[in-house]
XYZ file of C-alpha atoms in Angstrom:
399
model
C 5.335 -18.438 16.337
C 6.426 -17.910 19.801
C 10.036 -19.013 19.317
C 9.802 -22.498 20.737
C 10.020 -24.483 17.453
C 12.307 -21.726 15.793
C 12.616 -18.091 15.505
C 9.824 -15.890 16.742
C 7.636 -14.608 14.006
C 4.336 -13.058 13.235
C 1.638 -13.955 10.730
C -1.019 -11.576 9.502
C -3.552 -12.347 12.021
C -1.263 -11.608 14.659
C -0.280 -8.296 13.324
C -3.791 -7.218 12.772
C -4.539 -7.960 16.315
C -1.441 -6.238 17.695
C -2.075 -2.981 16.213
C -5.820 -3.335 16.640
C -6.645 -3.371 12.824
C -9.089 -6.291 13.187
C -11.852 -4.215 14.768
C -11.839 -2.008 11.464
C -11.472 -5.280 9.165
C -14.764 -6.713 10.894
C -16.580 -3.736 10.086
C -15.523 -4.038 6.271
C -12.956 -1.088 6.561
C -10.175 -2.727 4.559
C -9.159 -0.278 1.940
C -12.036 -1.223 -0.524
C -12.136 1.073 -3.461
C -8.640 2.468 -2.840
C -5.396 1.872 -4.601
C -1.856 1.525 -3.055
C 1.072 2.017 -5.275
C 4.207 0.095 -4.224
C 7.306 1.661 -5.857
C 10.079 -0.752 -6.272
C 13.075 -1.395 -8.492
C 13.726 -4.618 -10.598
C 10.644 -6.245 -9.152
C 10.252 -10.031 -8.795
C 9.261 -12.511 -11.476
C 7.050 -14.643 -9.218
C 5.360 -11.961 -7.253
C 1.947 -12.225 -8.789
C 1.717 -16.095 -8.042
C 3.570 -15.474 -4.581
C 0.820 -13.004 -3.604
C -2.123 -15.820 -4.493
C 0.002 -18.423 -2.382
C 0.480 -16.176 0.554
C -3.244 -15.133 0.556
C -4.528 -18.773 0.233
C -2.318 -19.794 3.090
C -2.891 -17.003 5.353
C -6.569 -16.727 4.639
C -6.733 -13.332 2.899
C -8.858 -12.455 -0.144
C -7.010 -11.898 -3.509
C -6.736 -8.328 -4.406
C -6.790 -6.602 -7.653
C -3.013 -6.629 -8.518
C -1.558 -5.185 -11.283
C 2.322 -4.370 -12.427
C 3.517 -1.391 -14.417
C 6.918 -0.282 -15.884
C 6.455 3.395 -16.836
C 10.094 4.121 -16.881
C 10.973 0.868 -18.990
C 11.243 -2.788 -18.293
C 14.055 -3.979 -16.022
C 16.583 -6.672 -17.543
C 15.709 -10.024 -17.597
C 15.855 -11.275 -13.832
C 19.262 -12.908 -12.802
C 18.804 -14.807 -9.631
C 22.414 -14.891 -9.084
C 22.445 -10.811 -9.057
C 22.488 -9.870 -5.427
C 21.037 -6.528 -6.099
C 18.246 -7.797 -8.219
C 17.519 -10.790 -5.712
C 17.363 -8.127 -2.820
C 14.996 -5.894 -4.713
C 12.978 -9.168 -5.419
C 12.680 -9.959 -1.413
C 12.002 -6.400 -0.905
C 9.151 -6.349 -3.544
C 7.752 -9.529 -1.999
C 7.572 -8.073 1.618
C 6.247 -4.616 0.236
C 3.253 -6.277 -1.963
C 2.286 -8.999 0.579
C 2.242 -6.808 3.666
C 0.485 -3.818 2.390
C -2.276 -6.406 1.547
C -2.488 -7.435 4.985
C -3.460 -4.198 6.474
C -5.755 -3.396 3.570
C -6.788 -6.631 2.239
C -9.553 -5.063 0.156
C -7.562 -2.281 -1.620
C -6.237 -2.479 -5.110
C -2.325 -2.843 -5.472
C -0.114 -1.435 -8.247
C 3.393 -2.285 -8.223
C 5.311 0.094 -10.113
C 8.667 -1.257 -11.219
C 11.712 0.942 -11.886
C 14.085 -0.674 -14.520
C 17.049 -0.213 -11.981
C 17.669 1.357 -8.629
C 19.320 4.418 -10.019
C 17.844 7.559 -8.492
C 16.589 8.841 -11.926
C 14.861 5.486 -12.851
C 13.013 5.354 -9.298
C 12.107 9.366 -9.881
C 10.662 8.508 -13.204
C 8.554 5.868 -12.137
C 7.262 7.795 -9.177
C 6.726 10.714 -11.480
C 4.481 8.690 -13.761
C 2.563 7.342 -10.658
C 1.764 10.898 -9.403
C 1.015 12.304 -12.919
C -1.238 9.738 -13.807
C -3.051 9.580 -10.675
C -2.364 5.945 -10.277
C -3.149 5.464 -6.769
C -4.475 7.097 -3.334
C -1.097 6.037 -1.610
C 2.324 5.679 -2.473
C 4.722 3.340 -0.449
C 8.585 3.534 -0.883
C 10.821 0.943 1.203
C 14.248 2.453 0.033
C 16.417 5.461 0.699
C 19.675 6.706 1.007
C 21.635 9.721 2.628
C 20.220 13.037 1.453
C 24.018 14.012 0.373
C 24.039 10.986 -2.057
C 21.254 12.056 -4.256
C 22.198 14.577 -7.008
C 20.821 18.025 -5.665
C 18.873 18.455 -8.926
C 16.891 15.090 -8.531
C 16.399 15.742 -5.082
C 14.782 19.102 -5.716
C 12.735 17.367 -8.420
C 11.689 14.661 -6.082
C 10.667 17.439 -3.274
C 8.389 19.062 -6.010
C 6.903 15.757 -7.013
C 6.023 14.956 -3.536
C 4.452 18.527 -3.138
C 2.452 17.759 -6.210
C 1.365 14.193 -4.855
C 0.265 15.964 -1.721
C -1.897 18.588 -3.734
C -3.570 15.608 -5.317
C -4.482 14.014 -1.974
C -2.076 11.235 -2.144
C -0.360 10.088 0.951
C 3.363 9.084 0.646
C 5.314 6.870 3.051
C 8.774 5.825 3.220
C 10.981 3.803 5.438
C 13.555 5.517 7.389
C 16.224 3.061 7.121
C 17.829 0.057 9.016
C 21.006 1.569 9.943
C 20.206 3.909 12.912
C 21.398 7.487 12.821
C 23.713 6.536 9.853
C 23.468 6.032 6.397
C 26.002 4.170 4.009
C 28.731 5.961 2.348
C 27.889 7.753 -1.121
C 30.780 5.363 -2.367
C 29.367 2.015 -3.033
C 33.009 0.515 -2.483
C 33.340 2.141 0.960
C 32.264 0.552 4.146
C 32.278 3.713 5.958
C 29.002 5.404 7.352
C 27.581 8.973 7.425
C 25.806 10.682 10.295
C 22.652 11.371 8.216
C 18.903 10.533 7.527
C 17.369 8.888 4.610
C 15.759 10.385 1.577
C 12.861 10.173 0.634
C 11.689 9.616 4.406
C 13.191 13.067 5.103
C 10.891 14.964 2.893
C 8.590 17.035 4.928
C 5.567 15.877 2.390
C 6.242 12.039 3.369
C 5.457 10.354 6.438
C 8.860 8.565 7.463
C 8.530 5.164 9.032
C 10.898 3.827 11.638
C 11.223 0.461 13.379
C 10.334 -1.121 16.598
C 10.583 -4.670 18.191
C 6.999 -5.697 18.939
C 6.281 -8.199 21.741
C 2.904 -9.571 21.146
C 0.918 -12.561 22.513
C 2.389 -15.611 20.519
C -1.114 -17.092 20.049
C -3.499 -14.234 19.600
C -0.977 -11.373 18.739
C -2.540 -9.272 21.578
C -0.167 -6.228 21.927
C 2.048 -6.373 25.005
C 4.911 -4.185 24.646
C 7.560 -2.393 21.975
C 11.025 -1.092 22.259
C 12.976 0.906 19.517
C 14.374 -1.639 17.112
C 17.799 -2.903 17.666
C 18.726 -6.324 16.992
C 21.004 -8.157 19.264
C 23.702 -7.932 16.673
C 22.987 -4.681 15.293
C 23.707 -1.037 16.081
C 26.942 -2.113 17.844
C 29.734 -4.615 16.922
C 29.869 -7.133 15.446
C 28.020 -5.380 12.701
C 30.837 -5.265 10.102
C 29.286 -2.697 7.529
C 26.773 -0.023 7.335
C 24.363 -2.314 5.808
C 24.497 -4.751 8.611
C 23.486 -2.279 11.323
C 19.873 -3.389 12.110
C 18.406 -0.524 14.265
C 15.489 2.195 13.362
C 16.908 5.009 11.149
C 16.439 8.670 12.513
C 17.717 11.923 13.045
C 17.545 15.334 11.591
C 17.624 16.495 8.053
C 20.558 18.476 6.410
C 18.314 19.584 3.694
C 14.773 20.553 5.065
C 13.936 22.849 7.835
C 11.933 21.680 10.704
C 8.115 21.847 9.240
C 5.530 23.752 11.142
C 3.741 20.756 12.019
C 6.982 19.374 14.208
C 7.474 22.686 16.054
C 5.418 21.828 19.080
C 7.194 18.558 19.759
C 11.002 18.968 18.646
C 13.050 21.922 19.060
C 15.634 21.219 16.539
C 15.521 23.704 13.518
C 15.605 20.697 10.921
C 13.169 18.266 10.013
C 13.206 15.265 12.375
C 12.754 11.495 11.102
C 10.920 9.377 11.458
C 7.280 10.394 11.968
C 5.876 6.975 12.965
C 7.165 3.658 13.604
C 6.192 -0.133 13.031
C 7.360 -3.656 13.805
C 10.680 -4.158 12.151
C 12.699 -6.776 14.278
C 14.013 -9.911 12.719
C 13.483 -11.288 16.144
C 9.634 -11.204 15.666
C 9.743 -10.696 12.043
C 6.852 -11.165 9.515
C 6.595 -14.263 7.233
C 6.685 -13.966 3.372
C 6.149 -16.523 0.566
C 8.299 -16.158 -2.414
C 8.995 -18.739 -5.287
C 12.079 -16.730 -6.217
C 13.700 -17.234 -2.601
C 12.829 -20.993 -2.678
C 14.651 -21.625 -5.861
C 17.626 -19.212 -4.474
C 17.628 -21.412 -1.293
C 17.613 -24.634 -3.328
C 14.101 -25.741 -2.789
C 11.486 -26.490 -5.335
C 9.895 -23.335 -6.410
C 6.604 -24.407 -5.170
C 7.790 -25.611 -1.885
C 5.693 -24.713 1.080
C 8.430 -22.604 2.819
C 7.831 -19.133 4.261
C 10.615 -16.678 5.279
C 11.137 -14.271 8.112
C 11.880 -10.977 7.332
C 12.275 -7.431 9.086
C 13.415 -3.863 8.807
C 11.668 -0.570 8.259
C 10.922 -1.818 5.037
C 8.155 -3.831 6.442
C 6.428 -0.647 8.065
C 5.962 1.743 5.136
C 3.802 -0.690 3.057
C 1.732 -1.567 6.290
C 1.081 2.135 7.089
C 0.238 2.704 3.444
C -2.410 -0.020 3.857
C -3.648 1.694 7.070
C -3.861 4.656 4.975
C -5.988 3.249 2.376
C -8.183 2.021 5.006
C -8.531 5.537 6.531
C -9.306 6.822 2.815
C -12.254 4.240 2.658
C -13.437 5.139 6.061
C -13.681 8.907 5.706
C -14.423 8.629 1.865
C -11.728 10.939 0.730
C -8.058 10.926 0.118
C -5.875 12.248 2.934
C -2.895 13.650 1.467
C 0.039 14.546 4.061
C -1.106 12.931 7.301
C 2.002 14.475 9.142
C -0.051 17.701 10.410
C -2.766 15.371 11.753
C -0.428 13.035 13.500
C 1.477 15.842 15.224
C -1.867 17.461 16.211
C -3.036 14.277 17.700
C 0.240 13.896 19.534
C -0.206 17.203 21.218
C -3.671 16.051 22.940
C -2.269 13.760 25.613
C -5.217 11.604 26.255
C -6.154 11.432 22.584
C -2.534 10.255 21.766
C -2.449 7.858 24.536
C -5.468 6.279 22.995
C -4.621 6.367 19.337
C -0.845 5.478 19.372
C 1.846 3.452 21.274
C 4.597 5.733 22.504
C 7.736 4.067 22.362
C 10.091 5.489 25.117
C 12.976 2.680 25.178
C 15.753 2.079 23.330
C 18.067 4.048 20.829
C 19.625 4.024 17.423
C 23.258 4.540 18.353
C 25.645 3.345 16.004
C 29.207 2.119 16.699
C 30.510 2.997 13.019
C 29.911 6.471 13.740
C 31.591 6.625 17.253
C 28.585 5.749 18.950
C 26.385 8.747 17.817
C 22.622 8.458 17.792
C 19.340 9.035 19.676
C 17.351 7.901 22.319
C 13.494 6.980 22.219
C 11.560 9.022 24.554
C 8.086 10.409 25.381
C 6.013 11.463 22.264
C 8.310 12.323 19.442
C 11.759 11.259 19.188
C 14.264 10.728 16.227
C 14.151 7.004 16.618
C 10.440 6.000 16.620
C 9.031 9.020 15.666
C 5.534 9.264 17.496
C 5.236 5.527 17.772
C 3.051 2.815 16.263
C -0.689 2.783 15.686
C -3.787 1.800 17.658
C -5.700 1.569 14.168
C -9.091 1.341 15.504
C -8.439 4.653 17.287
C -6.218 6.514 15.287
C -7.697 5.800 11.625
C -10.976 7.675 12.451
C -9.125 10.405 13.822
C -6.951 10.871 10.740
C -9.879 10.570 8.567
C -11.720 13.415 10.414
C -8.764 15.722 10.711
C -7.634 15.368 6.955
C -11.193 16.150 5.544
C-alpha cells in the first residue's frame, strides 16, 4: 500500500523485489533443505494457523513448521498480560517474515518459558547442542550491563560453539538508537549502551532503515537510517518508545579483526547490517491472537503493520538459509565475509545498499548518538542487501 488508503506498508512480494530476492526465488533458491530456528519467549497460541493464513493470502507455500519448548513449557497464554501479548506479536513477525525471505526453508520455533535471560539461554543452548538448524534468529536484546556477567560469558561461549558447527546467528540491534532501557524495570531512564546478543562478535547484528520502494512493484528507490517521526526525539516518553536504529560500541567486546579496516574504535561496533524497520512502511502480519485483542473475530481478515529491527533479524536469517542452499554448505559467522566485501568498493556497491543519511541520536541521553555515513557506521552497519548479488558472494567467501 502506498499510503493513499491508510499507512504505507509492504507485502512479501514488494520486499522480495526491493531487496532483489526475487531473481533467486525464481531460480529455486528459497532455502530448501535448510532450517531456520526462531528463538522467542512465550510464543503465540495461534502461530501455526496464523502462518497458514498468512501464506494463503500472500501466495506463499506452506513450510515445514514445528515448535519446541526445550527449557520447559511457558505458562498458559494470557492475552491480558502485556508481556506475553508483546511476545506473541514478536513471534508472529519472526516466523512469518523469516518465511518470506526463505519460503522453502523449514522453520523451527524454539519457545522459552519466559523472557528471563536464563530461560532464553537454556533454550538457545538446546538448539545449538542438538544442531536443530542452520541459522538462528533472535529478535530481542538488552543493555550488556543488564545481563548477568556469568550468563553473558556462557552466551558468548555458546555462540562460538554455534559458529564452529557452521550455524549463522543473527540478532536485532534494538529500537532505541544509541540507548538501551535501564536495568531497573521500574525506571524510565535510558543507558548509553548497545544491545546483547547483537553485540557479540559471533553474531550478525541487524539495525534498521526506512525503506522507500515503488508502492506497486516494490522496486527499490532509497533508504535512510530508521527514525520514526515521533522517535529518537521528543515526544517519546520512555526508552521503549524511542523508535530508531540501535547501534554503538560494546563495553564488553573488543573490536573484532574483521572490523579493523572499517572502524577505528577499539570496541566491537554494532550493527553489522540493516533492513527495513520503519513503521511508516512497515510489513504486514496476520495473527488471530491480535484480532481477539483488538475485539475482532479470531478469523477476521485483518492484517497489522509492524516494524522495528525485530523485522530485520528473521529476514536476514532467511537470506542466510538461501545462501546455505546456494553454496551447499553452512556459512557460520558471515561477518568476516561481509566486511571483506565492503573493502572492495565496486563489489560492495553492487552487493549492498550503503545507507549514508540519518542518525540514532536519542534525546533521553542528552542527544547522544551516531550518524550514518559511507560504508560501515554504528547506525545501519554496512547497509542492506542486494540479495541476488550478495548471497552468491557470501556462499563463496564462507566455503
